[in-house]
Amino acid sequence: MDVTVMNGTGEEAQAASAPAATAGPARRILALYLLLGFSAGLPFYMFNAVLTLRLARHGVDIVVIGFFAWVALLPTFKFAWAPLLDRYDIPGFSRFFGRRRGWIMLSQLGIFTAMVAMALTSGDTSLPLTALFAILLAFWTTTLEVAADGWRIELAPTQAEQGPVVAANLWGYRGAMVAAGSGAVFAAARLDWTWAYLIIAIAAFLPFPILAAMRPDPEARGRRSAALAGGLATSAAILTLSALATAAVGWGVLAAAAGAGFSSKTNVTPVVLGIAMLPFAALAIALPRIRRLPAGADRSMNGLVAPYVELFWRYGYTVLPVLAFVSFYRMGDVLTLTLSHPLWNAAGYSLEQISMADGAVALVCSMAGVALGGLLAARLPLVAALAIGAVASAISNWIFVWLWWQEPSSAVLYISAGIDQFGHGFAGAIFVVYLSMLVSPRYPGTQYAFLSGFAFLLPRLLAGAAGAIQTRIGYDGFFMLSGSLSLAAVVFLPVIARARARRTEVPEGEEA
């Protein structure tokens, strides 16, 4: 098995699936997804948990800190640009390294430049500027995940094959999150926040030369040096344009919000819940027409809409409870990530203590949770595994209620962090396998991007209101509520268990 499968073409997928069918995913694929998980996990923590802690240490109001959680909404809408990654190449990079690797390399450059910009503005004297670079970091991190996810599903199409690959990917992802959280907080404690972001930016960029050194695409044209030069030039132009476009859109949004009287004192919870209901209402209106389409109708549609029509056609009205289920399942994980670090700060824990909780403790417990979750997802019926994961996720939130009422001590902090990381790692591994089983082999990247993005729409919308909710019910009330919402996903499991997709009747051999 050769690592040149990274271009994601059908030929490489077939080459990978042959040994996987008899001996499981090849070791090199597992190693590769460990690397890709690492690449995405490092920056994710830096625009999420580490940023909320940084803002809290700078005395930013808890409600405003909650608003910064909306930066993480960007991955929710990755389905909007996911089709572009399936249709277009990155000039220079893709010509030599293949389409999938080309997008990943561009994304890594975007991650590096955005994180350096966050380092240079680490004083947070201009919160709009902080938000701009955080959004750019979120965008390029998400783009990397989209490219990697589509390829993963092509290489491991069955439930049994997905388990090990997902576990390897999440080991890398959560391991990197732990390294980012622990390393950045420790660096901030000993140096400052600028150095914290610069160190993680360099670490996040390390996979780039590894990807560039791998064997080229079988259909590669030109020389490696020319491909790198052309890709870097193209990337510079794309990164500049994306930054300018993001700044323009952000300025417009802030101006509109100010004109509407929106501020940190506005009760945003009802608005958030109303927005969250809009996709369900729109889908309910569109479903009758989609269901009446003939089998295979998506083949004659525009490539930007065909993946979604095919998904809704296969599941019909069942897609509504499925989407409701996925919206609740990761609720606890998202809400914990939003306010756990401000809670630790408010409880009086030092940066050194938080660094240890985010480091060795979180790493060991997260890896154990991911490993056990991946194992159960491959061995148990998915519905049973999902039920166990929902309970584990709820407990992972409720442990913070216990922490809040204890006298601050390292033992209390480490126990709560360990249980949190184990439970959410466990539930996360099962959830990724479940989503991967919902997609069509014709549109793996786009459909997975939609499902995984939609799963975090409601949680991340509510996360933006987390600060406002906390001011009304306190930290203990907030984490009791977030755990209960995560457990509420089990209500949908009886419907999920009976969900059956319609078979798409197409001639044999046309699925590729």
Short mmCIF file of C-alpha atoms in Angstrom, two decimals:
data_model
loop_
_atom_site.label_atom_id
_atom_site.label_comp_id
_atom_site.label_asym_id
_atom_site.label_seq_id
_atom_site.Cartn_x
_atom_site.Cartn_y
_atom_site.Cartn_z
CA MET A 1 0.00 0.00 0.00
CA ASP A 2 1.49 3.34 -1.03
CA VAL A 3 0.78 6.74 0.47
CA THR A 4 0.13 8.12 -2.99
CA VAL A 5 -3.54 7.29 -2.33
CA MET A 6 -3.77 10.83 -0.99
CA ASN A 7 -5.05 12.22 -4.25
CA GLY A 8 -8.37 10.52 -3.60
CA THR A 9 -9.02 9.22 -7.08
CA GLY A 10 -11.00 6.08 -7.76
CA GLU A 11 -7.94 4.06 -8.75
CA GLU A 12 -6.22 4.67 -5.45
CA ALA A 13 -9.41 3.98 -3.54
CA GLN A 14 -9.66 0.60 -5.23
CA ALA A 15 -6.01 -0.13 -4.47
CA ALA A 16 -6.59 0.66 -0.82
CA SER A 17 -9.82 -1.27 -0.47
CA ALA A 18 -8.40 -4.55 -1.74
CA PRO A 19 -6.11 -5.26 1.22
CA ALA A 20 -8.51 -3.57 3.59
CA ALA A 21 -11.19 -6.09 2.72
CA THR A 22 -9.09 -8.96 4.03
CA ALA A 23 -6.63 -7.51 6.52
CA GLY A 24 -8.17 -4.22 7.60
CA PRO A 25 -6.87 -0.75 6.71
CA ALA A 26 -3.18 -0.71 5.79
CA ARG A 27 -0.80 0.56 8.42
CA ARG A 28 0.27 3.45 6.24
CA ILE A 29 -3.31 4.66 5.92
CA LEU A 30 -3.66 4.56 9.70
CA ALA A 31 -0.39 6.48 10.09
CA LEU A 32 -1.49 8.97 7.48
CA TYR A 33 -4.78 9.65 9.25
CA LEU A 34 -2.99 9.98 12.54
CA LEU A 35 -0.98 12.75 10.85
CA LEU A 36 -4.02 14.40 9.29
CA GLY A 37 -5.86 14.32 12.61
CA PHE A 38 -2.85 16.00 14.19
CA SER A 39 -2.88 18.66 11.47
CA ALA A 40 -6.51 19.60 12.15
CA GLY A 41 -6.52 19.20 15.93
CA LEU A 42 -3.78 21.71 16.72
CA PRO A 43 -5.44 24.78 15.19
CA PHE A 44 -8.96 23.82 16.33
CA TYR A 45 -8.12 24.27 19.99
CA MET A 46 -6.41 27.60 19.30
CA PHE A 47 -9.53 29.35 17.97
CA ASN A 48 -11.74 27.64 20.52
CA ALA A 49 -10.82 26.65 24.09
CA VAL A 50 -7.41 28.37 24.21
CA LEU A 51 -8.87 31.57 22.77
CA THR A 52 -11.69 31.65 25.35
CA LEU A 53 -9.11 31.22 28.13
CA ARG A 54 -6.95 33.96 26.61
CA LEU A 55 -9.91 36.33 26.49
CA ALA A 56 -10.90 35.45 30.07
CA ARG A 57 -7.35 36.18 31.31
CA HIS A 58 -7.58 39.57 29.56
CA GLY A 59 -10.77 40.37 31.46
CA VAL A 60 -13.16 40.19 28.50
CA ASP A 61 -16.82 39.95 29.57
CA ILE A 62 -18.14 36.36 29.75
CA VAL A 63 -21.02 37.20 27.39
CA VAL A 64 -18.57 38.46 24.74
CA ILE A 65 -16.45 35.35 25.26
CA GLY A 66 -19.58 33.35 24.50
CA PHE A 67 -20.02 35.27 21.25
CA PHE A 68 -16.55 34.13 20.18
CA ALA A 69 -17.87 30.57 20.25
CA TRP A 70 -19.73 31.49 17.05
CA VAL A 71 -16.39 31.38 15.27
CA ALA A 72 -16.76 27.61 15.54
CA LEU A 73 -20.00 27.89 13.55
CA LEU A 74 -17.93 28.13 10.39
CA PRO A 75 -17.24 24.37 10.23
CA THR A 76 -21.00 23.85 10.46
CA PHE A 77 -21.41 25.39 7.02
CA LYS A 78 -18.54 23.53 5.39
CA PHE A 79 -21.04 21.82 3.09
CA ALA A 80 -21.32 25.17 1.28
CA TRP A 81 -17.78 24.94 -0.09
CA ALA A 82 -17.16 21.20 0.21
CA PRO A 83 -18.27 20.55 -3.42
CA LEU A 84 -15.52 22.88 -4.61
CA LEU A 85 -12.92 20.51 -3.17
CA ASP A 86 -14.36 17.65 -5.20
CA ARG A 87 -14.52 19.61 -8.47
CA TYR A 88 -11.48 21.89 -8.60
CA ASP A 89 -7.71 21.55 -8.25
CA ILE A 90 -5.20 23.88 -6.61
CA PRO A 91 -2.92 25.05 -9.44
CA GLY A 92 0.61 23.87 -8.85
CA PHE A 93 0.01 21.61 -5.87
CA SER A 94 -2.70 19.39 -7.38
CA ARG A 95 -0.89 19.03 -10.70
CA PHE A 96 1.92 17.12 -9.01
CA PHE A 97 0.54 15.90 -5.66
CA GLY A 98 -3.10 15.25 -6.56
CA ARG A 99 -6.31 17.09 -5.75
CA ARG A 100 -6.80 15.91 -2.15
CA ARG A 101 -3.24 16.60 -1.09
CA GLY A 102 -3.25 19.93 -2.94
CA TRP A 103 -6.18 21.20 -0.88
CA ILE A 104 -4.63 19.91 2.33
CA MET A 105 -1.35 21.71 1.60
CA LEU A 106 -3.17 24.98 0.83
CA SER A 107 -5.13 24.59 4.05
CA GLN A 108 -1.97 24.13 6.07
CA LEU A 109 -0.55 27.35 4.68
CA GLY A 110 -3.79 29.10 5.62
CA ILE A 111 -3.66 27.66 9.13
CA PHE A 112 -0.05 28.78 9.62
CA THR A 113 -0.57 32.37 8.43
CA ALA A 114 -3.80 32.83 10.42
CA MET A 115 -2.20 31.55 13.62
CA VAL A 116 0.83 33.81 13.18
CA ALA A 117 -1.58 36.73 12.78
CA MET A 118 -3.34 35.71 16.01
CA ALA A 119 0.05 35.62 17.72
CA LEU A 120 0.88 39.15 16.59
CA THR A 121 -2.48 40.45 17.91
CA SER A 122 -2.46 38.43 21.14
CA GLY A 123 -3.08 41.48 23.32
CA ASP A 124 -6.73 41.43 22.15
CA THR A 125 -6.82 45.23 22.16
CA SER A 126 -9.00 45.02 19.03
CA LEU A 127 -11.57 42.25 19.42
CA PRO A 128 -12.82 42.58 15.80
CA LEU A 129 -9.25 41.93 14.61
CA THR A 130 -8.97 38.96 16.95
CA ALA A 131 -12.24 37.63 15.54
CA LEU A 132 -11.06 38.10 11.93
CA PHE A 133 -7.96 35.95 12.34
CA ALA A 134 -9.86 33.38 14.42
CA ILE A 135 -12.41 33.05 11.60
CA LEU A 136 -9.67 32.58 9.01
CA LEU A 137 -8.05 29.93 11.20
CA ALA A 138 -11.41 28.16 11.53
CA PHE A 139 -12.02 28.30 7.77
CA TRP A 140 -8.71 26.72 6.77
CA THR A 141 -8.87 24.14 9.53
CA THR A 142 -12.30 23.12 8.27
CA THR A 143 -11.14 22.98 4.67
CA LEU A 144 -8.38 20.60 5.66
CA GLU A 145 -10.93 18.36 7.42
CA VAL A 146 -13.25 18.32 4.39
CA ALA A 147 -10.48 17.15 2.07
CA ALA A 148 -9.34 14.47 4.51
CA ASP A 149 -12.85 13.22 5.39
CA GLY A 150 -13.90 12.59 1.81
CA TRP A 151 -10.80 10.57 1.13
CA ARG A 152 -11.19 8.58 4.36
CA ILE A 153 -14.68 7.42 3.43
CA GLU A 154 -13.51 6.41 -0.05
CA LEU A 155 -10.70 4.31 1.43
CA ALA A 156 -12.74 2.65 4.20
CA PRO A 157 -16.35 2.30 3.01
CA THR A 158 -17.59 -0.29 5.55
CA GLN A 159 -18.35 -0.01 9.27
CA ALA A 160 -15.63 -2.51 10.18
CA GLU A 161 -13.01 -0.60 8.16
CA GLN A 162 -14.11 2.80 9.43
CA GLY A 163 -13.54 1.98 13.11
CA PRO A 164 -9.70 1.72 13.02
CA VAL A 165 -9.26 4.64 10.61
CA VAL A 166 -11.59 6.86 12.63
CA ALA A 167 -9.78 5.89 15.83
CA ALA A 168 -6.39 6.74 14.28
CA ASN A 169 -7.71 10.06 12.99
CA LEU A 170 -9.25 10.98 16.34
CA TRP A 171 -6.12 9.90 18.19
CA GLY A 172 -4.20 12.39 16.10
CA TYR A 173 -6.94 15.01 16.38
CA ARG A 174 -7.53 14.80 20.11
CA GLY A 175 -3.86 14.26 20.81
CA ALA A 176 -3.11 17.47 18.94
CA MET A 177 -5.90 19.31 20.77
CA VAL A 178 -4.35 18.21 24.05
CA ALA A 179 -0.88 19.21 22.87
CA ALA A 180 -2.19 22.58 21.71
CA GLY A 181 -4.09 23.26 24.91
CA SER A 182 -1.35 22.12 27.25
CA GLY A 183 1.54 23.52 25.23
CA ALA A 184 -0.06 26.88 24.51
CA VAL A 185 -1.23 27.45 28.07
CA PHE A 186 2.17 26.40 29.47
CA ALA A 187 3.94 28.72 27.02
CA ALA A 188 1.58 31.56 27.97
CA ALA A 189 2.31 30.96 31.65
CA ARG A 190 6.09 31.00 31.17
CA LEU A 191 6.36 33.44 28.26
CA ASP A 192 3.27 35.15 26.84
CA TRP A 193 0.33 34.52 24.49
CA THR A 194 2.31 35.65 21.43
CA TRP A 195 4.87 32.91 21.91
CA ALA A 196 2.10 30.43 22.72
CA TYR A 197 0.48 30.95 19.31
CA LEU A 198 3.77 31.07 17.43
CA ILE A 199 4.91 27.75 18.89
CA ILE A 200 1.65 26.00 17.97
CA ALA A 201 1.72 27.60 14.50
CA ILE A 202 5.13 26.05 13.83
CA ALA A 203 3.98 22.68 15.17
CA ALA A 204 0.84 22.77 13.01
CA PHE A 205 2.97 23.43 9.92
CA LEU A 206 5.26 20.41 10.41
CA PRO A 207 3.07 18.01 8.35
CA PHE A 208 3.42 20.28 5.28
CA PRO A 209 6.98 19.18 4.37
CA ILE A 210 5.99 15.56 5.06
CA LEU A 211 3.11 15.80 2.60
CA ALA A 212 5.35 17.55 0.06
CA ALA A 213 7.98 14.82 0.37
CA MET A 214 5.57 11.94 -0.25
CA ARG A 215 5.47 10.23 -3.58
CA PRO A 216 3.67 12.20 -6.28
CA ASP A 217 0.34 11.39 -7.83
CA PRO A 218 0.57 8.56 -10.41
CA GLU A 219 -0.55 11.04 -13.05
CA ALA A 220 1.80 13.79 -11.86
CA ARG A 221 3.07 16.25 -14.42
CA GLY A 222 6.15 18.42 -14.11
CA ARG A 223 8.71 18.51 -11.33
CA ARG A 224 8.27 18.68 -7.57
CA SER A 225 10.10 22.00 -7.25
CA ALA A 226 7.96 23.62 -9.95
CA ALA A 227 4.78 22.26 -8.32
CA LEU A 228 5.79 23.69 -4.96
CA ALA A 229 6.66 27.08 -6.44
CA GLY A 230 3.42 27.27 -8.40
CA GLY A 231 1.37 26.07 -5.43
CA LEU A 232 2.94 28.59 -3.07
CA ALA A 233 2.28 31.46 -5.49
CA THR A 234 -1.33 30.40 -5.97
CA SER A 235 -1.76 29.92 -2.24
CA ALA A 236 -0.48 33.44 -1.51
CA ALA A 237 -3.10 34.90 -3.84
CA ILE A 238 -5.91 32.75 -2.42
CA LEU A 239 -4.98 33.52 1.19
CA THR A 240 -4.84 37.27 0.51
CA LEU A 241 -8.21 37.32 -1.25
CA SER A 242 -9.86 35.21 1.43
CA ALA A 243 -8.59 37.53 4.18
CA LEU A 244 -9.87 40.63 2.38
CA ALA A 245 -13.25 39.02 1.68
CA THR A 246 -13.61 37.88 5.30
CA ALA A 247 -12.73 41.34 6.59
CA ALA A 248 -15.33 42.95 4.30
CA VAL A 249 -18.07 40.52 5.32
CA GLY A 250 -17.16 40.86 8.99
CA TRP A 251 -17.31 44.64 8.83
CA GLY A 252 -20.75 44.44 7.25
CA VAL A 253 -22.04 42.01 9.89
CA LEU A 254 -20.75 44.11 12.78
CA ALA A 255 -22.24 47.27 11.27
CA ALA A 256 -25.61 45.57 10.79
CA ALA A 257 -25.56 44.20 14.36
CA ALA A 258 -24.75 47.62 15.78
CA GLY A 259 -27.49 49.21 13.68
CA ALA A 260 -29.99 46.67 15.02
CA GLY A 261 -29.04 47.49 18.61
CA PHE A 262 -27.32 44.15 19.23
CA SER A 263 -24.92 44.18 22.21
CA SER A 264 -23.58 42.02 25.02
CA LYS A 265 -26.72 42.83 27.02
CA THR A 266 -29.08 41.47 24.36
CA ASN A 267 -30.84 38.19 25.20
CA VAL A 268 -29.77 36.17 22.18
CA THR A 269 -31.08 32.75 23.26
CA PRO A 270 -34.57 33.05 21.68
CA VAL A 271 -33.03 34.36 18.45
CA VAL A 272 -30.54 31.48 18.39
CA LEU A 273 -33.27 28.87 18.86
CA GLY A 274 -35.35 30.46 16.11
CA ILE A 275 -32.45 30.40 13.66
CA ALA A 276 -31.74 26.77 14.55
CA MET A 277 -35.26 25.78 13.54
CA LEU A 278 -35.03 27.32 10.07
CA PRO A 279 -33.14 24.42 8.38
CA PHE A 280 -35.67 21.90 9.69
CA ALA A 281 -38.58 24.00 8.43
CA ALA A 282 -36.99 24.47 5.00
CA LEU A 283 -36.20 20.78 4.69
CA ALA A 284 -39.71 19.75 5.72
CA ILE A 285 -41.10 21.94 2.95
CA ALA A 286 -38.73 20.56 0.31
CA LEU A 287 -38.96 16.86 1.22
CA PRO A 288 -42.30 16.04 -0.50
CA ARG A 289 -40.96 17.19 -3.86
CA ILE A 290 -37.60 15.44 -3.36
CA ARG A 291 -39.29 12.17 -2.42
CA ARG A 292 -41.27 12.15 -5.69
CA LEU A 293 -38.11 12.28 -7.81
CA PRO A 294 -37.18 9.08 -9.66
CA ALA A 295 -34.22 7.01 -8.52
CA GLY A 296 -30.93 8.40 -9.81
CA ALA A 297 -32.39 11.84 -10.55
CA ASP A 298 -29.42 13.43 -8.80
CA ARG A 299 -27.15 12.28 -11.66
CA SER A 300 -28.61 14.86 -14.01
CA MET A 301 -28.48 17.71 -11.48
CA ASN A 302 -25.90 20.38 -10.84
CA GLY A 303 -22.97 18.98 -8.89
CA LEU A 304 -23.46 21.55 -6.13
CA VAL A 305 -26.96 20.34 -5.19
CA ALA A 306 -26.95 16.68 -6.29
CA PRO A 307 -25.28 15.30 -3.13
CA TYR A 308 -27.92 16.84 -0.87
CA VAL A 309 -30.86 15.81 -3.04
CA GLU A 310 -29.53 12.23 -3.13
CA LEU A 311 -29.18 12.12 0.67
CA PHE A 312 -32.67 13.50 1.32
CA TRP A 313 -34.18 11.23 -1.36
CA ARG A 314 -32.69 8.10 0.23
CA TYR A 315 -33.88 8.85 3.76
CA GLY A 316 -37.03 10.85 3.04
CA TYR A 317 -38.88 12.11 6.12
CA THR A 318 -36.63 10.00 8.37
CA VAL A 319 -33.89 12.53 7.69
CA LEU A 320 -35.65 14.99 10.05
CA PRO A 321 -35.29 12.87 13.23
CA VAL A 322 -31.83 11.82 12.06
CA LEU A 323 -30.74 15.45 11.83
CA ALA A 324 -32.40 16.22 15.17
CA PHE A 325 -30.52 13.32 16.73
CA VAL A 326 -27.12 14.42 15.40
CA SER A 327 -27.85 17.98 16.55
CA PHE A 328 -28.24 16.86 20.16
CA TYR A 329 -25.60 14.13 20.29
CA ARG A 330 -22.52 16.40 20.44
CA MET A 331 -24.22 19.16 22.42
CA GLY A 332 -22.30 18.42 25.61
CA ASP A 333 -18.91 18.34 23.90
CA VAL A 334 -19.38 21.74 22.25
CA LEU A 335 -20.80 23.51 25.29
CA THR A 336 -18.10 22.08 27.55
CA LEU A 337 -15.39 23.30 25.20
CA THR A 338 -16.90 26.78 25.27
CA LEU A 339 -16.96 27.44 29.03
CA SER A 340 -14.78 24.80 30.70
CA HIS A 341 -11.66 26.96 30.52
CA PRO A 342 -13.39 30.17 31.69
CA LEU A 343 -14.85 28.05 34.53
CA TRP A 344 -11.36 26.88 35.53
CA ASN A 345 -10.17 30.47 35.41
CA ALA A 346 -13.11 31.67 37.54
CA ALA A 347 -12.54 28.84 40.04
CA GLY A 348 -9.03 30.13 40.66
CA TYR A 349 -6.88 27.55 38.90
CA SER A 350 -3.49 28.70 37.62
CA LEU A 351 -2.29 28.46 34.03
CA GLU A 352 0.21 25.80 35.12
CA GLN A 353 -2.59 23.64 36.60
CA ILE A 354 -4.76 24.13 33.53
CA SER A 355 -1.80 23.22 31.34
CA MET A 356 -1.39 19.89 33.15
CA ALA A 357 -5.14 19.18 32.94
CA ASP A 358 -5.05 19.87 29.21
CA GLY A 359 -1.83 17.88 28.84
CA ALA A 360 -0.93 14.48 30.23
CA VAL A 361 -4.30 13.94 31.96
CA ALA A 362 -6.38 14.83 28.92
CA LEU A 363 -4.11 12.96 26.50
CA VAL A 364 -4.28 9.61 28.28
CA CYS A 365 -8.01 9.79 28.98
CA SER A 366 -8.92 11.06 25.51
CA MET A 367 -6.93 8.34 23.76
CA ALA A 368 -8.53 5.68 25.95
CA GLY A 369 -11.99 7.03 25.18
CA VAL A 370 -11.36 7.15 21.43
CA ALA A 371 -9.90 3.64 21.40
CA LEU A 372 -12.81 2.14 23.31
CA GLY A 373 -15.35 4.08 21.26
CA GLY A 374 -13.80 2.94 17.98
CA LEU A 375 -13.74 -0.65 19.24
CA LEU A 376 -17.39 -0.65 20.29
CA ALA A 377 -18.46 1.05 17.06
CA ALA A 378 -16.88 -1.83 15.13
CA ARG A 379 -18.18 -4.60 17.40
CA LEU A 380 -21.62 -3.51 18.68
CA PRO A 381 -24.79 -2.51 16.83
CA LEU A 382 -24.43 1.20 16.22
CA VAL A 383 -27.63 2.09 18.09
CA ALA A 384 -26.35 0.41 21.26
CA ALA A 385 -22.97 2.08 20.92
CA LEU A 386 -24.61 5.46 20.36
CA ALA A 387 -26.72 5.06 23.52
CA ILE A 388 -23.65 4.31 25.63
CA GLY A 389 -21.87 7.28 24.08
CA ALA A 390 -24.73 9.65 24.93
CA VAL A 391 -24.60 8.64 28.59
CA ALA A 392 -20.81 9.06 28.66
CA SER A 393 -21.11 12.51 27.10
CA ALA A 394 -23.68 13.62 29.67
CA ILE A 395 -21.50 12.47 32.57
CA SER A 396 -18.59 14.35 31.01
CA ASN A 397 -20.57 17.57 31.45
CA TRP A 398 -22.04 16.89 34.85
CA ILE A 399 -18.58 16.33 36.31
CA PHE A 400 -18.03 20.09 36.06
CA VAL A 401 -20.95 20.70 38.42
CA TRP A 402 -19.07 18.63 40.97
CA LEU A 403 -15.86 20.57 40.29
CA TRP A 404 -17.56 23.93 40.78
CA TRP A 405 -18.64 23.02 44.31
CA GLN A 406 -15.27 21.62 45.41
CA GLU A 407 -12.40 23.50 46.98
CA PRO A 408 -9.86 24.15 44.20
CA SER A 409 -7.22 21.44 44.09
CA SER A 410 -5.13 19.77 41.42
CA ALA A 411 -6.80 16.41 42.09
CA VAL A 412 -10.30 17.81 41.53
CA LEU A 413 -9.21 19.52 38.32
CA TYR A 414 -7.45 16.46 36.93
CA ILE A 415 -10.31 14.09 37.75
CA SER A 416 -12.87 16.33 36.05
CA ALA A 417 -10.65 16.93 33.01
CA GLY A 418 -9.96 13.21 32.68
CA ILE A 419 -13.61 12.19 32.81
CA ASP A 420 -14.50 14.97 30.38
CA GLN A 421 -11.88 13.92 27.83
CA PHE A 422 -12.64 10.21 28.12
CA GLY A 423 -16.40 10.60 27.71
CA HIS A 424 -16.29 12.98 24.79
CA GLY A 425 -13.53 11.03 23.03
CA PHE A 426 -15.57 7.86 23.45
CA ALA A 427 -18.79 9.40 22.11
CA GLY A 428 -16.95 11.20 19.31
CA ALA A 429 -15.43 8.04 17.85
CA ILE A 430 -18.82 6.29 17.73
CA PHE A 431 -20.47 9.35 16.23
CA VAL A 432 -17.98 9.65 13.35
CA VAL A 433 -18.59 6.02 12.38
CA TYR A 434 -22.37 6.58 12.49
CA LEU A 435 -22.19 9.62 10.21
CA SER A 436 -19.87 7.79 7.82
CA MET A 437 -22.45 5.02 7.40
CA LEU A 438 -25.12 7.53 6.31
CA VAL A 439 -23.32 8.83 3.22
CA SER A 440 -23.46 7.60 -0.36
CA PRO A 441 -20.24 6.31 -1.96
CA ARG A 442 -20.96 8.67 -4.86
CA TYR A 443 -20.75 11.80 -2.68
CA PRO A 444 -18.74 10.83 0.40
CA GLY A 445 -16.91 14.11 0.98
CA THR A 446 -19.82 16.49 0.41
CA GLN A 447 -22.43 14.46 2.29
CA TYR A 448 -20.14 13.84 5.25
CA ALA A 449 -19.30 17.54 5.33
CA PHE A 450 -23.00 18.35 5.44
CA LEU A 451 -23.86 15.83 8.15
CA SER A 452 -20.87 16.56 10.36
CA GLY A 453 -21.41 20.29 9.89
CA PHE A 454 -25.14 20.13 10.60
CA ALA A 455 -24.44 18.08 13.73
CA PHE A 456 -22.75 21.12 15.25
CA LEU A 457 -25.14 23.83 14.02
CA LEU A 458 -27.48 23.88 17.04
CA PRO A 459 -24.72 23.22 19.62
CA ARG A 460 -22.52 26.02 18.27
CA LEU A 461 -25.42 28.42 17.97
CA LEU A 462 -26.22 27.79 21.62
CA ALA A 463 -22.53 28.03 22.48
CA GLY A 464 -22.59 31.64 21.34
CA ALA A 465 -25.26 32.27 23.96
CA ALA A 466 -23.35 30.28 26.60
CA GLY A 467 -22.05 33.39 28.33
CA ALA A 468 -25.53 34.90 28.53
CA ILE A 469 -26.96 31.62 29.87
CA GLN A 470 -24.17 31.36 32.45
CA THR A 471 -24.90 34.81 33.84
CA ARG A 472 -28.49 33.68 34.55
CA ILE A 473 -28.02 30.16 35.95
CA GLY A 474 -24.35 30.05 36.96
CA TYR A 475 -21.64 27.61 35.96
CA ASP A 476 -23.22 24.70 37.83
CA GLY A 477 -26.61 25.26 36.20
CA PHE A 478 -25.00 25.66 32.79
CA PHE A 479 -23.17 22.33 32.92
CA MET A 480 -26.17 20.51 34.35
CA LEU A 481 -28.19 21.83 31.41
CA SER A 482 -25.56 20.98 28.79
CA GLY A 483 -25.24 17.39 30.02
CA SER A 484 -29.01 16.95 30.01
CA LEU A 485 -29.22 18.21 26.43
CA SER A 486 -26.57 15.73 25.34
CA LEU A 487 -28.43 12.86 27.03
CA ALA A 488 -31.65 13.94 25.30
CA ALA A 489 -30.28 12.44 22.07
CA VAL A 490 -31.35 8.98 23.31
CA VAL A 491 -34.99 10.00 22.80
CA PHE A 492 -34.42 9.73 19.04
CA LEU A 493 -32.71 6.32 19.12
CA PRO A 494 -35.89 4.22 18.61
CA VAL A 495 -36.52 6.12 15.37
CA ILE A 496 -32.86 5.95 14.37
CA ALA A 497 -32.87 2.18 14.87
CA ARG A 498 -35.72 1.78 12.36
CA ALA A 499 -34.32 4.21 9.79
CA ARG A 500 -33.81 2.53 6.41
CA ALA A 501 -32.50 4.23 3.29
CA ARG A 502 -34.12 3.67 -0.10
CA ARG A 503 -31.85 1.91 -2.56
CA THR A 504 -30.78 3.93 -5.54
CA GLU A 505 -31.50 1.83 -8.59
CA VAL A 506 -28.63 2.47 -10.97
CA PRO A 507 -26.77 0.22 -13.36
CA GLU A 508 -24.01 -1.82 -11.75
CA GLY A 509 -20.60 -0.21 -11.88
CA GLU A 510 -21.84 3.39 -12.08
CA GLU A 511 -21.43 4.13 -8.37
CA ALA A 512 -17.81 5.14 -8.69
#
